[in-house]
Amino acid sequence: MSNPLRVQCLCKAVTVETSELKPHVGACHCSMCRKWGGGPFLAVESQGQVTVTPTDAVTVFSSSEWAERGFCKTCGTHLFYRLKANNHYILPAGLFADEGELTFDHQIFIDEKPAYYEFANETKTMTGKEVFEQFANVPE
């Protein structure tokens, strides 16, 4: 998905713009994501520059040594999960639901997924250990 993509939070106080998204939706089942949103975090990765404006309408929470989460101060809409080391944005898929074709194709932290839900889609799955091993080898 390319072209500048512009989406807004529920109250329209914050705009998120990116030049390109990978069209693949992933689910994160880690305990932090589930606490943050009440269930798995369904997300897409930005491949381009991400701009979130206005910055004074956004609260950023440093959820770990390596990542932070942003949300609208007014309505609470989740806006991003950002890896600090390389400024890589992972964005809620729901923000882009009307922006084109998205395919749900992977799940991470599958070893932390509770038993009370299951997705029907056939996807690639990775444990938390596998995720950390993959990203430990990614150049910054």
Backbone as JSON, one array per atom type, in Angstrom:
{
  "sequence": "MSNPLRVQCLCKAVTVETSELKPHVGACHCSMCRKWGGGPFLAVESQGQVTVTPTDAVTVFSSSEWAERGFCKTCGTHLFYRLKANNHYILPAGLFADEGELTFDHQIFIDEKPAYYEFANETKTMTGKEVFEQFANVPE",
  "N": [[0.85, -1.17, 0.0], [0.77, 2.05, -1.02], [1.39, 5.54, -1.67], [0.77, 8.63, -0.05], [-0.64, 7.82, 2.97], [-3.2, 8.81, 4.96], [-4.61, 8.89, 8.1], [-6.92, 9.15, 10.85], [-7.44, 9.55, 14.4], [-10.16, 8.5, 16.6], [-11.47, 10.86, 17.54], [-10.53, 12.7, 15.79], [-8.47, 14.41, 16.42], [-5.81, 13.76, 16.09], [-3.58, 13.07, 13.46], [-2.24, 10.49, 11.51], [0.28, 9.86, 9.28], [1.71, 8.09, 6.62], [4.06, 7.03, 4.15], [4.13, 4.53, 3.01], [2.85, 1.24, 3.52], [3.35, -2.11, 4.6], [1.35, -4.65, 3.23], [0.52, -6.6, 5.01], [-1.07, -8.0, 7.74], [-0.43, -8.52, 11.13], [-0.71, -10.36, 14.2], [-0.13, -9.67, 17.55], [0.36, -11.43, 20.44], [1.43, -10.94, 22.91], [1.66, -10.32, 26.46], [1.75, -7.58, 27.14], [0.71, -6.23, 24.87], [-1.88, -7.3, 24.87], [-2.86, -6.32, 27.3], [-2.74, -3.6, 26.74], [-4.65, -3.21, 24.7], [-6.81, -4.86, 25.26], [-6.98, -7.23, 23.95], [-5.49, -9.23, 21.31], [-2.96, -7.43, 19.51], [-3.57, -6.17, 16.47], [-1.79, -5.46, 13.67], [0.01, -3.39, 11.26], [3.01, -2.92, 9.39], [4.92, 0.01, 8.9], [6.6, 1.04, 6.01], [7.73, 3.32, 5.28], [8.37, 6.81, 5.98], [6.89, 7.98, 8.98], [4.53, 10.24, 10.16], [3.2, 11.85, 12.9], [0.76, 13.96, 13.92], [-1.0, 16.6, 15.64], [1.89, 16.72, 17.71], [1.54, 17.43, 20.37], [-0.91, 16.44, 21.03], [-0.66, 13.83, 21.55], [0.05, 11.1, 23.65], [2.88, 9.45, 24.8], [4.06, 6.37, 25.78], [6.67, 4.74, 27.32], [7.1, 1.55, 26.95], [8.92, -0.46, 27.2], [12.48, -1.18, 27.24], [13.14, -1.09, 24.59], [10.96, -0.19, 23.09], [8.1, 1.97, 22.44], [4.77, 3.19, 23.0], [2.12, 4.93, 21.44], [-0.68, 7.09, 21.89], [-3.84, 8.82, 21.43], [-4.38, 11.71, 23.32], [-6.92, 12.65, 23.87], [-9.1, 10.89, 22.95], [-8.04, 8.37, 23.28], [-7.37, 6.59, 21.25], [-5.33, 4.06, 19.91], [-2.26, 4.69, 18.42], [0.37, 4.04, 17.57], [3.06, 1.64, 17.78], [6.35, 1.84, 18.48], [9.63, 1.02, 17.59], [12.42, 1.9, 19.33], [15.21, 1.93, 18.67], [15.56, 1.96, 15.86], [13.61, 3.63, 14.96], [11.28, 2.48, 13.93], [7.99, 2.02, 12.91], [5.07, 0.37, 13.94], [1.79, -0.02, 13.2], [-1.65, 0.27, 14.25], [-3.83, -1.95, 12.65], [-6.52, -1.42, 12.32], [-6.71, 1.34, 11.96], [-6.24, 1.6, 9.28], [-8.17, 0.22, 7.91], [-9.94, 0.9, 5.86], [-8.34, 1.51, 3.73], [-7.45, -0.15, 1.69], [-6.44, -3.37, 0.36], [-5.68, -5.69, 2.8], [-3.88, -8.37, 4.26], [-4.17, -10.89, 6.6], [-1.56, -12.53, 7.97], [0.39, -13.43, 9.8], [1.42, -14.32, 13.17], [2.66, -13.34, 16.3], [4.44, -14.05, 19.37], [3.03, -16.31, 20.0], [3.17, -18.22, 21.92], [2.28, -16.95, 24.18], [-0.37, -16.57, 23.84], [-3.63, -16.6, 25.1], [-5.91, -19.32, 25.9], [-8.57, -18.78, 25.37], [-9.31, -17.63, 22.92], [-9.1, -18.01, 19.33], [-7.75, -17.73, 16.09], [-9.09, -18.29, 12.85], [-7.71, -18.17, 10.48], [-5.03, -19.45, 8.47], [-1.79, -19.0, 9.38], [1.63, -17.8, 9.55], [3.44, -18.55, 12.48], [5.12, -17.39, 15.41], [7.09, -17.85, 18.31], [7.74, -15.97, 21.34], [10.49, -16.11, 21.89], [11.52, -16.77, 19.36], [10.86, -14.42, 17.97], [12.46, -12.47, 19.28], [14.98, -13.51, 18.66], [15.0, -13.24, 15.87], [14.84, -10.43, 15.51], [17.12, -9.62, 16.83], [19.12, -9.96, 15.06], [18.75, -8.06, 13.13], [19.93, -5.38, 11.26], [20.5, -2.05, 12.41]],
  "CA": [[0.0, 0.0, 0.0], [1.6, 3.24, -1.08], [0.82, 6.88, -1.69], [0.64, 9.05, 1.34], [-1.84, 7.33, 3.64], [-3.53, 9.68, 6.1], [-5.72, 8.4, 8.9], [-7.1, 9.93, 12.07], [-7.98, 8.88, 15.59], [-11.62, 8.59, 16.68], [-11.95, 12.24, 17.72], [-9.91, 13.45, 14.7], [-7.47, 15.34, 16.95], [-4.48, 13.33, 15.67], [-3.44, 12.5, 12.13], [-1.07, 9.65, 11.27], [0.53, 9.8, 7.85], [2.86, 7.29, 6.22], [4.17, 6.95, 2.69], [3.93, 3.17, 2.53], [2.62, 0.18, 4.49], [3.32, -3.49, 4.14], [-0.07, -5.03, 3.24], [0.38, -7.81, 5.81], [-1.5, -7.78, 9.12], [0.05, -9.5, 12.09], [-1.3, -10.3, 15.54], [0.8, -9.89, 18.65], [-0.36, -11.99, 21.59], [2.19, -10.75, 24.16], [0.83, -9.82, 27.57], [1.66, -6.11, 27.1], [-0.25, -5.83, 23.82], [-3.23, -7.67, 25.3], [-3.27, -5.35, 28.33], [-2.87, -2.3, 26.1], [-5.85, -3.09, 23.89], [-7.88, -5.76, 25.64], [-6.92, -8.42, 23.1], [-4.27, -9.19, 20.51], [-2.7, -6.22, 18.75], [-3.57, -6.41, 15.04], [-0.97, -4.34, 13.23], [0.71, -3.35, 9.98], [4.3, -2.23, 9.51], [5.21, 1.08, 7.97], [7.86, 0.91, 5.27], [8.18, 4.67, 4.98], [8.35, 7.81, 7.05], [5.62, 8.15, 9.67], [4.37, 11.54, 10.82], [2.05, 11.89, 13.8], [0.56, 15.37, 14.25], [0.04, 17.37, 16.31], [2.56, 15.91, 18.74], [1.04, 17.76, 21.71], [-2.17, 15.72, 21.24], [-0.29, 12.43, 21.66], [0.78, 10.63, 24.82], [3.79, 8.36, 24.47], [4.41, 5.56, 26.95], [7.82, 3.86, 27.09], [6.63, 0.28, 27.51], [10.08, -1.33, 27.42], [13.74, -0.53, 26.88], [13.29, -1.03, 23.14], [9.78, 0.26, 22.36], [7.14, 2.87, 23.08], [3.42, 3.15, 22.43], [1.51, 6.25, 21.4], [-2.13, 7.13, 21.8], [-4.44, 10.15, 21.47], [-4.67, 12.18, 24.68], [-8.34, 12.95, 24.04], [-10.01, 9.75, 22.8], [-7.36, 7.14, 23.65], [-7.08, 5.72, 20.11], [-3.95, 3.6, 19.77], [-1.71, 5.27, 17.2], [1.57, 3.36, 17.11], [4.07, 0.95, 18.56], [7.56, 2.27, 17.79], [10.91, 0.49, 18.05], [13.26, 3.08, 19.56], [16.55, 1.86, 18.07], [15.59, 2.3, 14.44], [12.46, 4.49, 14.67], [10.38, 1.67, 13.09], [6.6, 2.11, 13.38], [4.06, -0.66, 13.72], [0.56, 0.77, 13.36], [-2.87, -0.54, 14.35], [-4.46, -2.25, 11.36], [-7.84, -0.79, 12.29], [-6.61, 2.7, 11.43], [-6.12, 1.54, 7.82], [-9.13, -0.77, 7.42], [-10.6, 1.36, 4.63], [-7.31, 2.02, 2.83], [-7.06, -1.09, 0.65], [-6.37, -4.79, 0.68], [-4.76, -6.15, 3.83], [-3.95, -9.81, 4.44], [-3.72, -11.37, 7.91], [-0.71, -13.66, 7.61], [1.35, -13.88, 10.81], [1.13, -14.11, 14.59], [3.86, -13.43, 17.13], [4.23, -14.37, 20.79], [1.97, -17.31, 20.01], [3.29, -18.96, 23.17], [1.61, -16.19, 25.23], [-1.8, -16.46, 23.51], [-4.5, -17.35, 25.99], [-6.7, -20.37, 25.25], [-9.98, -18.4, 25.16], [-9.6, -17.23, 21.55], [-8.33, -18.66, 18.28], [-8.04, -17.23, 14.75], [-9.32, -19.35, 11.88], [-6.76, -18.03, 9.37], [-3.75, -20.15, 8.47], [-0.75, -17.97, 9.4], [2.93, -18.12, 10.13], [3.45, -18.23, 13.91], [6.44, -17.33, 16.05], [7.1, -17.68, 19.76], [8.47, -14.79, 21.78], [11.93, -16.37, 21.73], [11.82, -16.67, 17.93], [10.78, -13.01, 17.6], [13.66, -11.79, 19.77], [16.13, -14.0, 17.89], [14.94, -12.65, 14.52], [15.13, -9.01, 15.54], [18.47, -9.4, 17.34], [20.02, -9.99, 13.91], [18.37, -7.05, 12.16], [20.78, -4.19, 11.37], [19.78, -0.8, 12.74]],
  "C": [[0.9, 1.23, 0.0], [0.74, 4.46, -1.32], [0.83, 7.36, -0.25], [-0.7, 8.55, 1.89], [-2.06, 8.19, 4.88], [-4.75, 9.13, 6.8], [-5.79, 9.24, 10.18], [-7.62, 9.06, 13.2], [-9.5, 9.08, 15.61], [-12.13, 10.03, 16.76], [-11.38, 13.19, 16.67], [-8.92, 14.51, 15.17], [-6.07, 15.03, 16.44], [-4.55, 12.72, 14.27], [-2.15, 11.69, 12.08], [-0.92, 9.55, 9.76], [1.79, 8.96, 7.61], [2.87, 7.18, 4.7], [3.91, 5.55, 2.16], [3.76, 2.2, 3.69], [2.83, -1.17, 3.84], [1.87, -3.94, 4.22], [-0.37, -6.27, 4.08], [0.02, -7.44, 7.25], [-0.95, -8.9, 9.98], [-0.66, -9.31, 13.42], [-0.19, -10.55, 16.55], [-0.02, -10.31, 19.87], [0.38, -11.77, 22.9], [1.29, -10.12, 25.22], [0.7, -8.31, 27.55], [0.66, -5.65, 26.06], [-1.68, -6.15, 24.24], [-3.73, -6.74, 26.4], [-3.56, -3.99, 27.71], [-4.21, -2.16, 25.39], [-6.98, -4.03, 24.23], [-7.94, -7.03, 24.81], [-5.65, -8.36, 22.29], [-4.17, -7.88, 19.73], [-2.61, -6.6, 17.28], [-2.89, -5.21, 14.39], [-0.39, -4.53, 11.84], [2.01, -2.58, 10.19], [4.4, -1.13, 8.47], [6.54, 0.8, 7.3], [8.45, 2.28, 4.98], [8.17, 5.55, 6.21], [6.96, 7.88, 7.66], [5.63, 9.51, 10.35], [3.09, 11.49, 11.63], [1.9, 13.34, 14.25], [-0.84, 15.62, 14.79], [0.63, 16.56, 17.47], [2.03, 16.22, 20.14], [-0.31, 17.1, 22.02], [-1.94, 14.23, 21.48], [0.42, 12.18, 22.98], [1.62, 9.45, 24.39], [4.21, 7.68, 25.76], [5.57, 4.65, 26.57], [7.51, 2.53, 27.76], [7.74, -0.73, 27.74], [11.33, -0.55, 27.08], [13.83, -0.28, 25.38], [12.09, -0.43, 22.4], [8.93, 1.23, 23.17], [5.82, 2.79, 22.31], [2.82, 4.54, 22.51], [0.01, 6.14, 21.25], [-2.63, 8.56, 21.91], [-4.78, 10.51, 22.91], [-6.16, 12.36, 24.92], [-9.21, 11.7, 24.02], [-9.37, 8.41, 23.14], [-7.05, 6.2, 22.5], [-5.6, 5.34, 20.09], [-3.43, 4.06, 18.42], [-0.48, 4.54, 16.67], [2.26, 2.6, 18.22], [5.35, 1.25, 17.81], [8.79, 1.65, 18.43], [11.88, 1.67, 18.13], [14.55, 3.07, 18.77], [16.59, 2.32, 16.62], [14.38, 3.12, 13.99], [11.45, 3.79, 13.74], [8.98, 1.66, 13.71], [5.79, 0.89, 12.98], [2.74, 0.0, 14.11], [-0.66, -0.13, 13.45], [-3.54, -0.72, 12.99], [-5.81, -1.57, 11.23], [-7.83, 0.63, 11.79], [-6.69, 2.7, 9.91], [-7.14, 0.59, 7.18], [-9.78, -0.38, 6.1], [-9.62, 1.79, 3.55], [-6.87, 1.03, 1.76], [-7.0, -2.5, 1.18], [-5.29, -5.06, 1.73], [-4.97, -7.65, 3.99], [-3.38, -10.18, 5.81], [-2.88, -12.62, 7.67], [0.31, -14.1, 8.65], [0.92, -13.51, 12.22], [2.43, -14.27, 15.36], [3.48, -13.58, 18.6], [3.08, -15.35, 20.94], [1.99, -18.13, 21.29], [2.66, -18.22, 24.35], [0.11, -16.04, 24.98], [-2.63, -17.25, 24.49], [-5.4, -18.33, 25.22], [-8.11, -19.92, 24.88], [-10.29, -17.81, 23.78], [-8.66, -17.94, 20.58], [-8.73, -18.02, 16.95], [-8.18, -18.4, 13.8], [-8.31, -19.32, 10.73], [-5.53, -18.91, 9.57], [-2.67, -19.07, 8.38], [0.58, -18.56, 9.83], [2.85, -17.75, 11.61], [4.88, -18.26, 14.43], [6.25, -17.18, 17.55], [7.83, -16.39, 20.09], [9.96, -14.94, 21.58], [12.33, -16.23, 20.27], [11.8, -15.21, 17.44], [12.04, -12.28, 18.03], [14.9, -12.24, 19.01], [16.15, -13.39, 16.5], [15.36, -11.2, 14.56], [16.5, -8.68, 16.13], [19.47, -9.35, 16.2], [19.7, -8.95, 12.85], [19.29, -5.84, 12.33], [19.94, -2.95, 11.63], [19.94, 0.22, 11.66]]
}
